[in-house]
């Protein structure tokens, strides 16, 4: 059956008629005939999906609810049970949106998983603020946590069968395994066991989970094992450890996933695959390469990876509590905004025309997919040959757009909270660069580790944040530097050039690396410098 015809039979679905840009594509009718995803795993584990708010409120998305009803047996609110949605102001609980999902799920026979009670994101600032405007004293924060958990779990008792209690509290540094969040800073390390105990008391019948990303990383796994050991000793063992499983077609290898899954299960918890999706981008790739379309060899490669991961899950079914997809519709999957805002990803199972992708078949029937198409060769994007160029003149500054080259997996980018812009100008025989950084991810100033580096004429020039040239400006900081240009550079009229902003390696919230020209993460000469022209 391994020929291109069988491919045609499975995937050649007619292109739908033009869809108005504002209208979401209706799911292709084949999705309503395809056998059900969750039935395929009926003997192994439940299969569910996250649901965004407007699937329930915008009629244009109503057909997608039919797809969800057919293919999934449980749902998770993608955002509506997070703290900022359930208690935006102190004492003001807003359950309407979450209730809408729970009502729909109950009416359609799907179970509901709760996400999430404690997280450092999507939690309002008031939670951590004291009456005097400063930081909330520990007793107050504890009381707020207590109230939130009791009220929320009480509200959904008997209707939400389990909760992500602690979300993303770990680091990938086993020597310092707990995330430096406001929870940790104010309450100290005991907050984790306390929170589990609170949740246990609030709803003794609910399953309780610790949930985190990057769990195939052995260092992150070590942090998790440390936490579980500690929770066990403090009589606060969770029932479940959630491996979020936001993966890419390139990472992690199936063996690493298996290793973590088995190690977690060996502690006595069950494992949930809690937020499954698969980006088509390598983590360090920031290009918007697949805006027009997902190349077919890449669609097949993605499916091959999914098939192998699903086979692993089936082999480990005894340890798996559920598999939850975090966004099966490509056009509504969060990876379209993370880690690169506005970039088009294809991390789901259903394409932008509403058609099932090869990934859909692979998720449903990995053996059938692999027999027909596997092994699919790895697919790598081609790098463009041309280096970027910028021209500077004395009378007109030039602006550089830095792209986010690397965000280590222990950092979550909050949209709109990090802005870096660079202005370049010629001033006599010097180049002036003004770098503006607004980084409201935390309140602190740039640390001494923050570094601007300019690659000019074969050499990096570094300016760390302890130089006096760093000054506060508006919400952020501005660094002005002057670099003398040698006569031969001025005469040549162009030089190899790059600019990098790195912040701040010592900060536990993680490193950012943004660069103008080079697309490789490295410390030495850029693999691909750009060109600076002096006009
Ligand atoms: C994401 C949602 O999918 C987005 O819609 C939202 O803007 C940000 O949060 N880990 C988690 C999830 O635990 O709550 C996140 O969901 C994805 C990463």
Coordinates of C-alpha atoms in Angstrom, one line a residue, residues 50-439:
X50 CA -8.6 22.1 24.9
X51 CA -11.4 24.4 23.8
X52 CA -11.1 28.1 23.3
X53 CA -13.9 30.3 24.5
X54 CA -15.4 31.4 21.2
X55 CA -16.1 27.9 20.0
X56 CA -19.0 28.2 22.4
X57 CA -20.0 31.8 21.9
X58 CA -19.4 32.5 18.2
X59 CA -21.9 30.6 16.0
X60 CA -19.4 30.5 13.2
X61 CA -17.4 28.0 15.2
X62 CA -20.4 25.8 16.1
X63 CA -19.5 23.1 13.5
X64 CA -16.2 22.6 15.3
X65 CA -18.2 21.5 18.4
X66 CA -19.6 18.7 16.4
X67 CA -16.0 17.6 15.5
X68 CA -15.0 17.8 19.2
X69 CA -18.1 15.8 20.3
X70 CA -17.3 13.1 17.8
X71 CA -13.6 12.8 18.3
X72 CA -12.9 13.6 21.9
X73 CA -14.2 12.3 25.2
X74 CA -13.1 15.1 27.5
X75 CA -12.4 18.9 27.3
X76 CA -10.3 21.5 29.1
X77 CA -11.0 25.2 29.0
X78 CA -8.0 26.7 27.1
X79 CA -8.1 29.8 29.3
X80 CA -11.5 30.1 31.1
X81 CA -10.5 28.4 34.3
X82 CA -7.3 30.4 34.9
X83 CA -7.3 32.7 37.8
X84 CA -7.5 35.9 35.8
X85 CA -10.8 34.6 34.3
X86 CA -12.3 33.2 37.4
X87 CA -11.4 35.9 39.9
X88 CA -10.3 39.0 38.1
X89 CA -10.8 41.2 41.1
X90 CA -10.7 40.1 44.7
X91 CA -13.9 38.4 45.7
X92 CA -15.5 38.8 42.3
X93 CA -15.9 35.3 40.9
X94 CA -16.9 35.1 37.2
X95 CA -17.9 31.6 36.3
X96 CA -20.0 32.3 33.3
X97 CA -17.6 31.3 30.5
X98 CA -16.3 28.3 32.3
X99 CA -19.8 27.2 33.2
X100 CA -20.8 27.4 29.5
X101 CA -18.1 24.9 28.6
X102 CA -19.0 22.6 31.5
X103 CA -22.7 22.7 30.6
X104 CA -22.0 21.9 27.0
X105 CA -19.7 19.1 27.9
X106 CA -22.2 17.5 30.3
X107 CA -25.0 17.9 27.8
X108 CA -22.8 16.0 25.3
X109 CA -21.4 13.3 27.5
X110 CA -17.8 14.6 27.7
X111 CA -15.8 14.9 30.9
X112 CA -14.1 18.1 32.0
X113 CA -10.5 18.6 33.3
X114 CA -9.8 21.8 35.3
X115 CA -6.9 24.0 34.3
X116 CA -5.4 25.6 36.5
X117 CA -5.5 26.6 40.2
X118 CA -2.0 28.0 40.7
X119 CA 0.3 29.4 38.0
X120 CA 2.6 32.4 37.6
X121 CA 0.9 33.5 34.4
X122 CA -2.6 34.7 33.8
X123 CA -3.0 35.5 37.5
X124 CA -3.9 39.1 38.3
X125 CA -1.4 41.4 40.1
X126 CA -3.8 42.1 43.0
X127 CA -3.3 38.5 44.2
X128 CA 0.3 39.4 45.3
X129 CA -0.3 43.0 46.5
X130 CA -0.8 44.0 50.1
X131 CA -3.2 46.7 51.4
X132 CA -0.4 49.2 51.3
X133 CA 0.4 48.6 47.7
X134 CA 3.5 46.7 48.5
X135 CA 3.9 42.9 48.4
X136 CA 1.1 40.9 50.1
X137 CA 2.2 39.4 53.4
X138 CA 2.4 35.6 53.4
X139 CA -0.7 35.2 55.5
X140 CA -2.8 37.3 53.2
X141 CA -1.6 35.5 50.0
X142 CA -2.2 32.1 51.7
X143 CA -5.8 33.2 52.6
X144 CA -6.4 34.3 49.0
X145 CA -5.1 31.0 47.7
X146 CA -7.3 29.2 50.1
X147 CA -10.4 31.2 49.1
X148 CA -9.7 30.8 45.5
X149 CA -9.2 27.0 45.6
X150 CA -12.2 26.4 47.9
X151 CA -14.5 28.6 45.9
X152 CA -13.5 27.3 42.5
X153 CA -13.3 23.6 43.3
X154 CA -16.5 23.9 45.3
X155 CA -18.2 25.5 42.4
X156 CA -17.3 22.7 40.0
X157 CA -17.4 19.8 42.5
X158 CA -18.7 16.7 40.8
X159 CA -18.6 18.3 37.4
X160 CA -14.8 18.8 36.9
X161 CA -13.2 15.4 37.6
X162 CA -9.6 16.7 38.3
X163 CA -7.4 19.7 38.4
X164 CA -4.0 21.0 37.4
X165 CA -3.2 22.3 40.8
X166 CA 0.4 23.4 40.4
X167 CA 1.2 24.6 36.9
X168 CA 4.8 25.1 35.8
X169 CA 6.4 25.4 39.2
X170 CA 9.7 23.7 38.1
X171 CA 12.9 24.8 36.6
X172 CA 15.4 22.8 34.5
X173 CA 18.1 23.4 37.1
X174 CA 18.0 20.5 39.5
X175 CA 20.2 22.4 41.9
X176 CA 17.5 25.1 42.1
X177 CA 14.5 23.1 41.1
X178 CA 11.6 25.5 41.9
X179 CA 10.5 28.4 39.7
X180 CA 11.3 31.8 41.1
X181 CA 7.7 33.0 41.0
X182 CA 5.8 35.4 43.3
X183 CA 4.3 32.3 44.9
X184 CA 7.7 31.0 45.9
X185 CA 9.1 34.4 46.9
X186 CA 6.3 35.2 49.2
X187 CA 5.3 31.8 50.6
X188 CA 8.5 29.9 50.4
X189 CA 8.9 26.3 49.1
X190 CA 6.2 24.9 51.3
X191 CA 3.5 26.5 49.2
X192 CA 3.5 23.5 46.8
X193 CA 2.6 20.9 49.4
X194 CA 0.2 23.3 51.1
X195 CA -1.6 24.0 47.8
X196 CA -2.1 20.3 47.1
X197 CA -3.4 19.7 50.6
X198 CA -5.8 22.7 50.2
X199 CA -7.1 21.2 46.9
X200 CA -7.4 17.7 48.5
X201 CA -9.6 19.2 51.2
X202 CA -11.7 21.3 48.8
X203 CA -12.7 18.3 46.7
X204 CA -11.6 14.9 48.0
X205 CA -13.0 13.2 44.9
X206 CA -11.1 15.2 42.4
X207 CA -7.8 13.9 40.8
X208 CA -5.0 16.3 41.5
X209 CA -2.1 17.0 39.1
X210 CA 1.2 18.8 39.0
X211 CA 1.6 19.9 35.4
X212 CA 4.7 21.2 33.5
X213 CA 6.4 21.5 30.1
X214 CA 9.7 20.4 28.8
X215 CA 9.4 17.2 30.8
X216 CA 11.6 15.1 28.5
X217 CA 14.6 17.2 29.4
X218 CA 16.5 15.1 32.0
X219 CA 17.2 18.1 34.1
X220 CA 13.6 19.1 34.3
X221 CA 12.7 15.6 35.1
X222 CA 15.2 15.6 37.9
X223 CA 13.4 18.7 39.3
X224 CA 10.1 16.9 39.0
X225 CA 11.3 13.8 40.8
X226 CA 12.7 15.9 43.5
X227 CA 9.3 17.7 43.9
X228 CA 7.4 14.4 43.9
X229 CA 9.7 13.0 46.6
X230 CA 9.2 16.0 48.7
X231 CA 5.4 16.0 48.2
X232 CA 5.3 12.3 49.1
X233 CA 7.2 13.0 52.3
X234 CA 4.8 15.8 53.2
X235 CA 1.7 13.7 52.6
X236 CA 0.8 15.8 49.6
X237 CA 1.3 13.4 46.8
X238 CA -0.6 14.3 43.6
X239 CA -2.4 11.6 41.7
X240 CA -1.1 12.7 38.4
X241 CA 1.9 14.3 36.8
X242 CA 1.0 16.2 33.6
X243 CA 3.6 16.2 30.8
X244 CA 2.4 19.2 28.8
X245 CA 4.0 17.7 25.6
X246 CA 4.2 20.9 23.5
X247 CA 6.7 19.3 21.1
X248 CA 8.1 20.0 17.7
X249 CA 8.8 17.8 14.7
X250 CA 12.5 17.9 15.7
X251 CA 12.4 17.5 19.5
X252 CA 12.3 15.6 21.8
X253 CA 13.2 12.1 20.6
X254 CA 10.7 9.4 21.4
X255 CA 13.2 7.7 23.7
X256 CA 13.5 10.8 25.8
X257 CA 9.8 11.0 26.2
X258 CA 9.6 7.4 27.2
X259 CA 12.4 7.8 29.7
X260 CA 10.6 10.6 31.5
X261 CA 7.2 9.0 31.3
X262 CA 8.4 5.8 32.9
X263 CA 10.5 7.6 35.5
X264 CA 7.5 9.7 36.6
X265 CA 5.2 6.7 36.6
X266 CA 7.7 4.8 38.8
X267 CA 7.0 7.3 41.6
X268 CA 3.5 6.1 41.8
X269 CA 1.7 8.9 40.0
X270 CA -0.2 8.4 36.7
X271 CA 1.0 10.5 33.8
X272 CA -1.3 12.7 31.8
X273 CA -0.2 13.9 28.4
X274 CA -1.9 17.2 29.1
X275 CA -1.3 19.7 26.3
X276 CA -0.3 17.8 23.3
X277 CA 0.7 19.6 20.1
X278 CA 3.5 19.5 17.6
X279 CA 5.1 22.6 16.1
X280 CA 6.6 22.4 12.7
X281 CA 9.4 24.7 13.7
X282 CA 12.7 24.0 15.4
X283 CA 12.8 25.9 18.7
X284 CA 15.5 28.4 17.6
X285 CA 13.9 29.1 14.2
X286 CA 12.1 32.4 14.2
X287 CA 11.3 32.6 10.5
X288 CA 7.7 32.6 9.3
X289 CA 8.4 30.0 6.8
X290 CA 5.2 28.3 6.3
X291 CA 2.8 31.2 6.1
X292 CA 1.5 30.2 2.7
X293 CA 1.2 26.5 3.2
X294 CA 2.6 23.5 5.0
X295 CA 4.9 21.7 2.6
X296 CA 3.6 18.2 2.0
X297 CA 6.9 16.4 3.0
X298 CA 6.8 18.3 6.2
X299 CA 3.2 17.4 6.8
X300 CA 4.1 13.8 6.4
X301 CA 7.2 14.1 8.6
X302 CA 5.1 15.7 11.3
X303 CA 2.6 12.8 11.0
X304 CA 5.4 10.2 11.2
X305 CA 6.6 11.8 14.5
X306 CA 3.0 11.8 15.8
X307 CA 2.5 8.2 14.9
X308 CA 5.6 7.1 16.8
X309 CA 4.7 9.2 19.8
X310 CA 1.2 7.7 19.8
X311 CA 2.6 4.2 19.6
X312 CA 4.8 5.0 22.6
X313 CA 1.7 6.2 24.5
X314 CA -0.1 3.0 23.7
X315 CA 2.8 1.0 24.9
X316 CA 2.7 3.0 28.2
X317 CA -1.1 3.0 28.4
X318 CA -1.2 1.5 31.8
X319 CA 0.6 4.6 33.2
X320 CA -1.4 7.1 31.2
X321 CA -4.4 8.8 32.7
X322 CA -5.4 10.7 29.5
X323 CA -4.1 12.3 26.4
X324 CA -5.4 15.9 25.8
X325 CA -4.7 17.8 22.6
X326 CA -4.1 21.5 23.1
X327 CA -5.5 22.7 19.9
X328 CA -6.3 20.3 17.0
X329 CA -7.4 23.1 14.6
X330 CA -4.2 24.6 13.1
X331 CA -5.7 28.1 12.8
X332 CA -6.6 28.2 16.5
X333 CA -3.6 26.6 18.1
X334 CA -1.6 28.8 20.5
X335 CA 1.7 28.0 18.8
X336 CA 0.7 30.6 16.2
X337 CA 1.7 33.1 18.8
X338 CA 4.4 31.3 20.7
X339 CA 7.3 31.6 20.9
X340 CA 7.1 33.9 17.9
X341 CA 4.0 36.2 18.0
X342 CA 1.9 36.1 14.8
X343 CA 4.0 33.4 13.1
X344 CA 2.0 30.8 11.3
X345 CA 2.5 27.3 12.8
X346 CA 0.7 24.1 11.9
X347 CA 0.7 22.3 15.2
X348 CA -2.7 20.6 15.1
X349 CA -4.4 17.8 13.3
X350 CA -6.8 19.7 11.1
X351 CA -5.6 22.2 8.5
X352 CA -6.8 25.8 7.8
X353 CA -9.3 24.5 5.3
X354 CA -10.9 22.3 7.9
X355 CA -9.4 19.2 6.4
X356 CA -7.8 16.3 8.4
X357 CA -4.0 16.4 8.0
X358 CA -1.7 13.4 7.7
X359 CA -1.2 14.1 11.4
X360 CA -4.9 13.3 12.0
X361 CA -4.5 9.8 10.5
X362 CA -1.3 9.3 12.3
X363 CA -2.8 10.3 15.7
X364 CA -5.8 8.0 15.1
X365 CA -4.1 5.0 13.5
X366 CA -0.3 5.2 13.9
X367 CA 0.2 1.7 12.6
X368 CA -1.8 2.3 9.4
X369 CA 0.0 5.6 8.8
X370 CA 3.4 4.1 9.2
X371 CA 2.6 1.1 7.1
X372 CA 1.5 3.4 4.3
X373 CA 4.0 6.2 4.6
X374 CA 6.7 5.5 7.1
X375 CA 9.5 6.0 7.7
X376 CA 9.2 9.5 6.4
X377 CA 12.6 11.3 5.9
X378 CA 13.3 14.2 8.2
X379 CA 12.4 17.5 6.6
X380 CA 14.6 20.5 7.1
X381 CA 14.0 24.0 5.8
X382 CA 16.5 25.6 3.5
X383 CA 18.3 28.6 4.9
X384 CA 18.1 31.6 2.6
X385 CA 21.5 32.4 1.1
X386 CA 21.4 36.1 1.3
X387 CA 22.5 38.0 4.4
X388 CA 20.4 41.0 5.5
X389 CA 21.7 44.5 4.8
X390 CA 21.1 47.9 6.4
X391 CA 22.2 51.3 5.1
X392 CA 23.0 54.1 7.5
X393 CA 23.4 57.8 6.7
X394 CA 24.2 60.8 8.8
X395 CA 20.9 62.5 8.3
X396 CA 18.6 59.5 8.5
X397 CA 18.7 56.8 11.1
X398 CA 18.1 53.2 10.2
X399 CA 16.0 50.8 12.3
X400 CA 16.8 47.2 12.9
X401 CA 14.3 44.6 13.8
X402 CA 15.8 42.0 16.1
X403 CA 14.4 38.6 16.0
X404 CA 14.0 36.4 18.9
X405 CA 16.6 33.8 18.4
X406 CA 16.3 31.7 21.5
X407 CA 14.2 31.5 24.5
X408 CA 15.2 28.6 26.7
X409 CA 12.3 26.4 27.5
X410 CA 12.2 27.7 31.1
X411 CA 10.9 31.1 29.9
X412 CA 7.4 31.9 28.9
X413 CA 7.1 34.9 26.7
X414 CA 4.2 37.2 27.6
X415 CA 2.8 38.9 24.7
X416 CA 3.7 42.5 24.3
X417 CA 5.8 42.6 27.4
X418 CA 9.2 42.5 25.8
X419 CA 10.1 45.1 23.1
X420 CA 13.5 45.8 21.8
X421 CA 14.2 48.3 19.1
X422 CA 17.5 49.7 17.7
X423 CA 18.2 52.9 15.9
X424 CA 21.5 53.3 14.0
X425 CA 23.0 56.5 12.8
X426 CA 26.3 57.8 11.4
X427 CA 28.0 60.5 13.4
X428 CA 31.2 61.6 11.7
X429 CA 33.6 58.7 11.9
X430 CA 31.5 56.8 14.4
X431 CA 28.5 54.6 14.4
X432 CA 25.9 55.3 17.0
X433 CA 23.5 52.6 18.2
X434 CA 20.6 53.4 20.5
X435 CA 18.9 50.3 21.9
X436 CA 15.5 50.6 23.6
X437 CA 14.3 47.8 25.8
X438 CA 11.0 47.6 27.5
X439 CA 10.8 44.4 29.4

